[in-house]
Coordinates of C-alpha atoms in Angstrom, one line a residue:
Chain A
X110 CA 0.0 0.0 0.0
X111 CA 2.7 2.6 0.8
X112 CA 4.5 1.4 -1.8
X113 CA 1.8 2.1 -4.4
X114 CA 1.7 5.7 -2.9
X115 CA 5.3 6.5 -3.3
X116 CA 5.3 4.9 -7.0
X117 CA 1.8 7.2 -7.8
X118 CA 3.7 10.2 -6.5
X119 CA 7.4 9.6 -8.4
X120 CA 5.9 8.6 -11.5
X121 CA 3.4 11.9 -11.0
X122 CA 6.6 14.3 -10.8
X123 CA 8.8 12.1 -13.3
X124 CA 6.0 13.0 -16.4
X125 CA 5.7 16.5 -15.3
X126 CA 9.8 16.8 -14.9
X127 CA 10.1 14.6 -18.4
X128 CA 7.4 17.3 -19.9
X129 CA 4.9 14.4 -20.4
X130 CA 2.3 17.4 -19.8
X131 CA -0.5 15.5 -21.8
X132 CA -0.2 12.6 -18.8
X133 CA -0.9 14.7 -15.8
X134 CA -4.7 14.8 -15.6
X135 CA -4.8 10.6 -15.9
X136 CA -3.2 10.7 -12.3
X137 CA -6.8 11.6 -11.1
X138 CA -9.7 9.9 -11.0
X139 CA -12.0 11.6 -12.8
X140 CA -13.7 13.9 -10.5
X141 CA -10.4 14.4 -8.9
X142 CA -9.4 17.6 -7.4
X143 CA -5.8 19.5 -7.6
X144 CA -5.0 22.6 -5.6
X145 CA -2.1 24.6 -5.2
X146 CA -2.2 27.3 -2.6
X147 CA 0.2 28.7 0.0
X148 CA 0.8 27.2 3.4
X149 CA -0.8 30.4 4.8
X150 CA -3.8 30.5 2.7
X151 CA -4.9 26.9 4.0
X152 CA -4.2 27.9 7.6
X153 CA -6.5 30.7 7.4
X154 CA -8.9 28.4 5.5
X155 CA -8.9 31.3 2.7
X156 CA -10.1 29.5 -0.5
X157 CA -8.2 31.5 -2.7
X158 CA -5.7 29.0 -4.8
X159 CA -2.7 29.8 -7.0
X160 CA -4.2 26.1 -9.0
X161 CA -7.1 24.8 -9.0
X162 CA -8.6 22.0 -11.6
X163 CA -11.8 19.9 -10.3
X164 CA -12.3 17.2 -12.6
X165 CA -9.6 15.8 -15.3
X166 CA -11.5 18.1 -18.0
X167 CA -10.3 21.3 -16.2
X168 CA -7.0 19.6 -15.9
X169 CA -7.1 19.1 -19.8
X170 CA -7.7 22.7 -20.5
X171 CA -4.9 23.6 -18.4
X172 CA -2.9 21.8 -20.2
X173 CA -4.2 22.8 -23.5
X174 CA -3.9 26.4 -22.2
X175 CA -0.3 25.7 -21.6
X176 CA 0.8 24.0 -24.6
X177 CA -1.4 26.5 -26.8
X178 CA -2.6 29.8 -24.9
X179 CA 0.2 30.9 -22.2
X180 CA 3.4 32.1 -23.0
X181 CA 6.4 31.2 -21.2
X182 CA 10.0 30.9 -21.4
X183 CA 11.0 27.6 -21.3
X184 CA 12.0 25.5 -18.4
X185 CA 12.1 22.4 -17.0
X186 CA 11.4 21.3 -13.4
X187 CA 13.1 18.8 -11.2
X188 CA 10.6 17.2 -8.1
X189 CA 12.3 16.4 -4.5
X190 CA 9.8 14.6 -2.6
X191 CA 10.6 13.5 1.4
X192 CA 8.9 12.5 4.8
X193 CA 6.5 10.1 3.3
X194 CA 3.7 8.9 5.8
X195 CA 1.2 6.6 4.7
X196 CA -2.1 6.1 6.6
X197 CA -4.5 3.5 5.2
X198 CA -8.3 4.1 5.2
X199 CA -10.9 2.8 7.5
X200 CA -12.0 -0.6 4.6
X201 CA -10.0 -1.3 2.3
X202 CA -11.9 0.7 -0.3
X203 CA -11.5 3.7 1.4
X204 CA -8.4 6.1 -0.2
X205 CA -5.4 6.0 2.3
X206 CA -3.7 9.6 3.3
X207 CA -0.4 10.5 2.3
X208 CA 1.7 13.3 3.3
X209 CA 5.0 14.1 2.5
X210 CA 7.4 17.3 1.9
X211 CA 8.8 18.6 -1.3
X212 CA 11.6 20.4 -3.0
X213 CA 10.8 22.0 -6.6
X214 CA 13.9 23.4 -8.3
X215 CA 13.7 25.3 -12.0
X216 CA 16.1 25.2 -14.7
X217 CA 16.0 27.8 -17.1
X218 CA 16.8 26.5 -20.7
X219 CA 20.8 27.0 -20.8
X220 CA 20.9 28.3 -17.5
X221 CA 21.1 27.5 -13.8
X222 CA 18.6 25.4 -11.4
X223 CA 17.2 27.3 -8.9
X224 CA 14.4 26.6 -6.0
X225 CA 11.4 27.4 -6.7
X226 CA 9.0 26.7 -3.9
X227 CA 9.7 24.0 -0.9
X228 CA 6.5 22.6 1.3
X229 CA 4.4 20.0 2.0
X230 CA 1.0 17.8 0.5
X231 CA -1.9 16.5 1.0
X232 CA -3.2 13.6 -1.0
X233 CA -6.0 11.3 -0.8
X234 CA -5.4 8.1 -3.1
X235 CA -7.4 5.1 -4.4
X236 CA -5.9 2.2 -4.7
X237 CA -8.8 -0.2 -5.6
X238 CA -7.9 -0.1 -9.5
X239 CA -4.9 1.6 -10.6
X240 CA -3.9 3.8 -8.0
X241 CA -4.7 7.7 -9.0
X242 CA -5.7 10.6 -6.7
X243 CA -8.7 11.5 -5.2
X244 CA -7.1 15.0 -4.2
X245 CA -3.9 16.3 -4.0
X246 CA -3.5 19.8 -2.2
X247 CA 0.0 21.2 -2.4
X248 CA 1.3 23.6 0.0
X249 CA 4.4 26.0 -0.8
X250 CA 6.0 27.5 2.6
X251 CA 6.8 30.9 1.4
X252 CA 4.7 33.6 1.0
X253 CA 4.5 34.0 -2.9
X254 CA 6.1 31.7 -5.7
X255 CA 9.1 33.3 -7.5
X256 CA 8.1 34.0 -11.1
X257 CA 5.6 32.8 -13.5
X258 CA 4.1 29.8 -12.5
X259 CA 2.6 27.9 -15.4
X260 CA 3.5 24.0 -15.4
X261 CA 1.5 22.1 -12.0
X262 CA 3.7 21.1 -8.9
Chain B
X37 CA 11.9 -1.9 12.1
X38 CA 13.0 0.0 9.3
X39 CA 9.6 1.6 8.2
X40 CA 8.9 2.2 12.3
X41 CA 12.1 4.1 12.2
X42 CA 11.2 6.5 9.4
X43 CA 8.1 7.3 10.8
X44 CA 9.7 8.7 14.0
X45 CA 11.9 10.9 12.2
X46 CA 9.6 11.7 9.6
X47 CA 6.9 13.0 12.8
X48 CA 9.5 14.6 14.6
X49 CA 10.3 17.0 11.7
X50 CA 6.4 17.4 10.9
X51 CA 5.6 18.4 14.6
X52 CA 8.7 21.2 14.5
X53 CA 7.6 22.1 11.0
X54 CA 4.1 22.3 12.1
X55 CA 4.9 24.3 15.1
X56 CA 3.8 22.0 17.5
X57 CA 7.0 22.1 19.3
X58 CA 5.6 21.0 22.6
X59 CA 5.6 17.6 21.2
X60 CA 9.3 17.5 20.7
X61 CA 10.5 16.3 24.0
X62 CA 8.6 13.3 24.1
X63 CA 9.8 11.9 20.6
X64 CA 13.0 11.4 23.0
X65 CA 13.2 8.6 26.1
X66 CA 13.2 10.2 29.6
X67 CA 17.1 10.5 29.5
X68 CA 17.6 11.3 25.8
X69 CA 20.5 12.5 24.0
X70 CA 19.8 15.4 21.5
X71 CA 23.2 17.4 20.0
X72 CA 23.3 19.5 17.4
X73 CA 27.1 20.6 16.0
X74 CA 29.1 21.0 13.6
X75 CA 30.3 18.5 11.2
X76 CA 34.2 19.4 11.5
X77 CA 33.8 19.9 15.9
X78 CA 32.4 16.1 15.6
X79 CA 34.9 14.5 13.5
X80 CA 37.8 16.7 15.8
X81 CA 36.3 14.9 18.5
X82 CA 35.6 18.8 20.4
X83 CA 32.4 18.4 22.6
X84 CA 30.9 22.2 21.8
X85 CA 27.7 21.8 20.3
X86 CA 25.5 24.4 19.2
X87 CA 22.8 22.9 21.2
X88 CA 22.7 20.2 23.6
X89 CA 19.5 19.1 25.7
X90 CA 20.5 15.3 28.0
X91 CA 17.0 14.6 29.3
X92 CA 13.6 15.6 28.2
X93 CA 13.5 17.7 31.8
X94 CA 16.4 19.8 29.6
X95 CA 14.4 19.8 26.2
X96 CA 11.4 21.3 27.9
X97 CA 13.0 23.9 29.4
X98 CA 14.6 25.0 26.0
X99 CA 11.0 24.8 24.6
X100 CA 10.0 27.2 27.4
X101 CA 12.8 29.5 26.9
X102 CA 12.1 29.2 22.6
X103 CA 8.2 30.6 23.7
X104 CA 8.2 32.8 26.3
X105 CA 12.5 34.1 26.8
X106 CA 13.8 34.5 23.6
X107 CA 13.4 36.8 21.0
X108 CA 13.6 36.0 17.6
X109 CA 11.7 36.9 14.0
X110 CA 8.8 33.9 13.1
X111 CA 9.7 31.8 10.4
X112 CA 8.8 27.9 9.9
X113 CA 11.5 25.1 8.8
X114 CA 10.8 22.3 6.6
X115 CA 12.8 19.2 7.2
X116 CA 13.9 16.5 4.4
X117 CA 15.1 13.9 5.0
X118 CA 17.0 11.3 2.9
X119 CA 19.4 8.4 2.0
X120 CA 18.1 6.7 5.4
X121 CA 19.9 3.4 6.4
X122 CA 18.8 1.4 9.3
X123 CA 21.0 -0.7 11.1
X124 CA 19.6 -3.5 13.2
X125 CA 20.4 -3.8 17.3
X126 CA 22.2 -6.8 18.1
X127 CA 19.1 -8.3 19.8
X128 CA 15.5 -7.0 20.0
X129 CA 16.0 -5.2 22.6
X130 CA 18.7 -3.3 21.5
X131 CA 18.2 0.2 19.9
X132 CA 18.6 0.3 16.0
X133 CA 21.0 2.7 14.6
X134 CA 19.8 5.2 12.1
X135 CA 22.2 7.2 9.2
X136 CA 20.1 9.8 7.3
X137 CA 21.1 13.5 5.4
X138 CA 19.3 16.3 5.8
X139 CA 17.9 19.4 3.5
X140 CA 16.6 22.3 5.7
X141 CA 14.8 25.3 4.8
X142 CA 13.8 28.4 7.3
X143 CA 10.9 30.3 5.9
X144 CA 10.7 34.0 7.2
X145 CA 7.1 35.3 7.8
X146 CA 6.1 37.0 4.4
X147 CA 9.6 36.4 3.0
X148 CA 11.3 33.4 0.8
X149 CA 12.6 30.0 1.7
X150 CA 15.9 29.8 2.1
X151 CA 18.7 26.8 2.5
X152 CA 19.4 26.7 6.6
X153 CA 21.8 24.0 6.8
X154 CA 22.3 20.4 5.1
X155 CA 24.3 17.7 6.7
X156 CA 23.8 14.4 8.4
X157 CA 22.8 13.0 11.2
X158 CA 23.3 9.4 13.6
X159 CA 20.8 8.0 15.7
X160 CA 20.2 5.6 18.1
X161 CA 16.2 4.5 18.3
X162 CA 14.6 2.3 20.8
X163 CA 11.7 0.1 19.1
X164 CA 10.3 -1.9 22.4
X165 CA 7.4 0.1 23.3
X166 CA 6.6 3.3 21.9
X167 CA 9.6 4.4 18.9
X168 CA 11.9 7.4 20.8
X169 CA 15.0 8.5 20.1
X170 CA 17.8 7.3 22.3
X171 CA 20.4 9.9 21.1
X172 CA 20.3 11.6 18.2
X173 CA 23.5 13.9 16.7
X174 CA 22.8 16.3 14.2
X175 CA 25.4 17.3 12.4
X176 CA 25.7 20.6 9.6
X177 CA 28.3 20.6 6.8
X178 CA 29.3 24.2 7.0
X179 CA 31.0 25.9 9.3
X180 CA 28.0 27.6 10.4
X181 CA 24.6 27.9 10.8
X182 CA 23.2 31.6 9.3
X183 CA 21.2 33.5 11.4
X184 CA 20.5 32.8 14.7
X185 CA 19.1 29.1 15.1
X186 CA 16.5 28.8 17.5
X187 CA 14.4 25.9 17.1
X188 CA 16.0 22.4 17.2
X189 CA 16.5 20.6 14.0
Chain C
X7 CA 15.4 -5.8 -4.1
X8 CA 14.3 -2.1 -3.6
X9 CA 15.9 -2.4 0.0
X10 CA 19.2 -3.9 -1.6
X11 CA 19.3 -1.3 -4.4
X12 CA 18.4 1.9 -2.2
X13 CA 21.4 0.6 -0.1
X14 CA 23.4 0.5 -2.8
X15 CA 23.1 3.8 -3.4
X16 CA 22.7 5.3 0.2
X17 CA 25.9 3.7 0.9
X18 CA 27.9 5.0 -2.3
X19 CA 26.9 8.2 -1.6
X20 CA 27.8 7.7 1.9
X21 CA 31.5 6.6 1.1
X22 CA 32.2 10.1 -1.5
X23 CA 29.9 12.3 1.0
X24 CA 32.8 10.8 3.7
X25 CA 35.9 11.2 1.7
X26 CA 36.4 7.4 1.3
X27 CA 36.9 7.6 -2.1
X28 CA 39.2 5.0 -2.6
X29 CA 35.9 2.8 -2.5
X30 CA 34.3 4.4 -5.4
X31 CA 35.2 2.1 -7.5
X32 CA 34.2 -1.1 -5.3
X33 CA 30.6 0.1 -5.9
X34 CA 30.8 -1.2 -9.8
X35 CA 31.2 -4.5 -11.5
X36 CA 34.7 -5.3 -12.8
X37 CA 33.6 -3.8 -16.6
X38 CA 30.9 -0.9 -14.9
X39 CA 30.5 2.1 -16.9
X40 CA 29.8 5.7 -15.1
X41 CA 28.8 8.5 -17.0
X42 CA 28.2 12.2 -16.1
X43 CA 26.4 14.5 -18.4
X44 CA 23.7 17.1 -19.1
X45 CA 20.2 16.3 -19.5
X46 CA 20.9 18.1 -22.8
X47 CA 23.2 16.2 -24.1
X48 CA 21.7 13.1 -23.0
X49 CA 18.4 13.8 -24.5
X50 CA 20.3 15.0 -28.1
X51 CA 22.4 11.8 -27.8
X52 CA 25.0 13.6 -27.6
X53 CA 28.2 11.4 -26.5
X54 CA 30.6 14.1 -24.9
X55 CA 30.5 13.7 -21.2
X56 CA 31.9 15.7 -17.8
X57 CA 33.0 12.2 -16.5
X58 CA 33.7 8.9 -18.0
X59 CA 34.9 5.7 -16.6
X60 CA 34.3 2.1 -18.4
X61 CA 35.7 -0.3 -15.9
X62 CA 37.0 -0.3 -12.6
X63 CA 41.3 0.3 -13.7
X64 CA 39.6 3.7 -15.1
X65 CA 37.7 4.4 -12.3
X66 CA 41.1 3.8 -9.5
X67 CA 43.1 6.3 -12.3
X68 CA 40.5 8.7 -11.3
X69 CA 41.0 8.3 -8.0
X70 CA 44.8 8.6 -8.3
X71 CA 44.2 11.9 -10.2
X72 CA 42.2 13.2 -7.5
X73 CA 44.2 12.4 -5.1
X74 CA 48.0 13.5 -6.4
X75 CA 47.9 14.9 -9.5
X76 CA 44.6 17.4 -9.5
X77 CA 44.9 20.9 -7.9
X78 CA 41.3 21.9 -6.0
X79 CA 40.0 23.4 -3.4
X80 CA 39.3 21.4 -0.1
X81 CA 35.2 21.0 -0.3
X82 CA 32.9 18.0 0.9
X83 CA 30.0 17.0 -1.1
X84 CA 26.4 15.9 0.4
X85 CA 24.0 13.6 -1.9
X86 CA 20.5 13.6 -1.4
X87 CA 18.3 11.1 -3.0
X88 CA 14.8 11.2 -3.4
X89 CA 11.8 9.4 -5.6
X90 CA 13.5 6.1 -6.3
X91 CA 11.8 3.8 -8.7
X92 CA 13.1 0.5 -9.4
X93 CA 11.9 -1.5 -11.6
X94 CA 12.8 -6.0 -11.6
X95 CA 14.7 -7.3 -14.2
X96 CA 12.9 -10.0 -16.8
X97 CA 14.8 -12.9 -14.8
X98 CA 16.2 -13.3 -11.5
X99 CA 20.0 -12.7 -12.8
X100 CA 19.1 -9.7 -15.1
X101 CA 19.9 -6.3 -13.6
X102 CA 17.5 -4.5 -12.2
X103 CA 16.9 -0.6 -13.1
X104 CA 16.8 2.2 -10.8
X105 CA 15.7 6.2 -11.5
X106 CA 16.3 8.4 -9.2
X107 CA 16.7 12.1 -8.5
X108 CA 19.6 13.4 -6.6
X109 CA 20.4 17.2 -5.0
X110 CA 23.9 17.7 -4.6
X111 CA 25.3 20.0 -2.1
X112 CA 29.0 21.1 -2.0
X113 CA 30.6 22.8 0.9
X114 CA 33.9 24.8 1.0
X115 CA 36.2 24.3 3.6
X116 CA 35.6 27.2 6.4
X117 CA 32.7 28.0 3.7
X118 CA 29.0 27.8 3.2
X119 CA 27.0 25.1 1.4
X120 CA 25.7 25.6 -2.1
X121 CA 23.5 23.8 -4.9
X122 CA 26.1 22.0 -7.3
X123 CA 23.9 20.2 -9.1
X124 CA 20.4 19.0 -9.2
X125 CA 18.9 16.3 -11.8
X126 CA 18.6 12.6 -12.2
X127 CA 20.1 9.0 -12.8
X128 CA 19.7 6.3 -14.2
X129 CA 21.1 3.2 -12.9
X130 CA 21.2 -0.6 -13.8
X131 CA 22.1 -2.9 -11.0
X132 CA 23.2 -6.7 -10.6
X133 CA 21.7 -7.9 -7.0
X134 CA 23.2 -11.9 -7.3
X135 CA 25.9 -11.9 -5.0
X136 CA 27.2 -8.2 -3.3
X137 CA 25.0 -5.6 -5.3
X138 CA 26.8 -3.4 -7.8
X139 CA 26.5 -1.1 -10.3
X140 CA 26.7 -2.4 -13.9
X141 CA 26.4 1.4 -15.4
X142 CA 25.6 4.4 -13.6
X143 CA 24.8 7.5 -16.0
X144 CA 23.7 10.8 -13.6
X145 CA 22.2 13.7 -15.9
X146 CA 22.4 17.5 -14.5
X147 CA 19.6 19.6 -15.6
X148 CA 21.5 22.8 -15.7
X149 CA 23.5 23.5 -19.1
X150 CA 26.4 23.4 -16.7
X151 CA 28.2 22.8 -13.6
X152 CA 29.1 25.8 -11.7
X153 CA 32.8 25.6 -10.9
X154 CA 35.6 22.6 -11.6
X155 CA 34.0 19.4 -10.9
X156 CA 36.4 17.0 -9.0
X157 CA 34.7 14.4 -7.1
X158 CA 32.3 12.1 -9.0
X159 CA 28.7 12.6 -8.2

């Protein structure tokens, strides 16, 4: 079971680092919900959200919007994740809990890798079926993310 | 044993992280070891230590003098931990030995994240009853920590 | 499997983060191959690399060079590993692969520690009889490296 977390989560930031962009809503279930707000934010219960995609659909047109729409200079990201704790649900058909800690660093196309935003998540997986997220709700520590941000953490 | 090991150090960083740092005396037995130093004073063999708590009687009078005696700015860390190898005790009873790095950032109240320290540390966990830390040496790769530190690592 | 691989890598990152270098090469079958390059060249299939080694002789005339006949500045290194994947090999004897990302931390003598490198690996590793690498081939994500690069990462 915690094994199947950690895999959902590495392979998660290994198509988004690879630039597999087209991949990233299939790591939800279908209804699934993304957020991506700062750590204050979700203290404070404020709903505002620097992300948000309910439903793979809205994560589609993200990534339409990012391939298509949005302009950007181009970058790649490289995903640290750490401090992985696992708690199963209540019957086996219940998602488990996962939280864990990241590092996000950016790399400028011929240039240097820098952070970008270091925190924690939140994810509710199902792991009856192939194992895809029910939620995932990432948290970045600082007060505001440096740059742009376009691509999903 | 291994996966019981991780958890402890893995709750220990979310309670400081989380600011519940109440908590942190009890993830130690009663006459627990914490250190924290650098890595050059540690392989000189020189006993100064940046911080050094024998006894959770001595942690929680540090905790008290962290809320109510000393001044500093608020800012939150964010621990991550890696590489972790476990080494078994000799019999059940024995404490396991633990060998992990360490990435920590300090976020400043509306500011950025920024690197605190990285280094390694050794510890010594007992698994009968309830996991707590035995001893557990923290050691920082640079010569120094920047800033004051305040909170334990 | 994953336990014996992880260790594998924990522990040769333990032995260059320690200065026992003259192990490096013990980490390897007789014929292993390491390779260090960009992400960019990698993904152009580009041949040129930072470092390359095929076989142990070549790896101990690293070491040699290193030791006696490269000028440097004294600096330790710190390796941090995170979202391992592994992946079994068709049979029992076949290697099994590993991916990995790694941070890399470099600190000066007297000095501060800094981001050398961030990026991944991938890694293919035999597990019947003491586990080894058969090739190791780490990719940096930056178009460069900042500074001389000594030690291998």
């Amino acid at each position: 079971m915690r094994e199947l977390a950690e895999q959902l989560l590495y392979r998660y930031a290994a198509a988004i680092d690879d630039g597999d962009l087209a991949d990233w809503p299939d790591f939800f279930v279908e209804e699934g919900l993304y957020r991506l707000t700062s750590r204050q934010n979700h203290q404070r219960g404020l709903p505002a959200c620097l992300i948000y995609c309910k439903g793979r659909a809205m994560m589609r047109d993200r990534v339409t919007a990012i391939r298509h729409a949005l302009t950007w200079s181009p970058h790649t990201y490289r995903h640290h994740y750490s401090n992985l704790l696992v708690e199963p649900g209540a019957t086996r058909e219940e998602p488990v809990a996962l939280r864990a800690n990241y590092l996000l660093y950016r790399t400028e196309e011929e240039g240097d890798s820098t952070l970008l935003a270091t925190g924690r998540l939140i994810a509710s997986i199902r792991l009856d079926g192939p194992a895809r997220f029910v939620s995932k709700t990432v948290l970045y520590d600082a007060c505001r993310i440096p740059g742009n941000l376009v691509l999903p953490i």
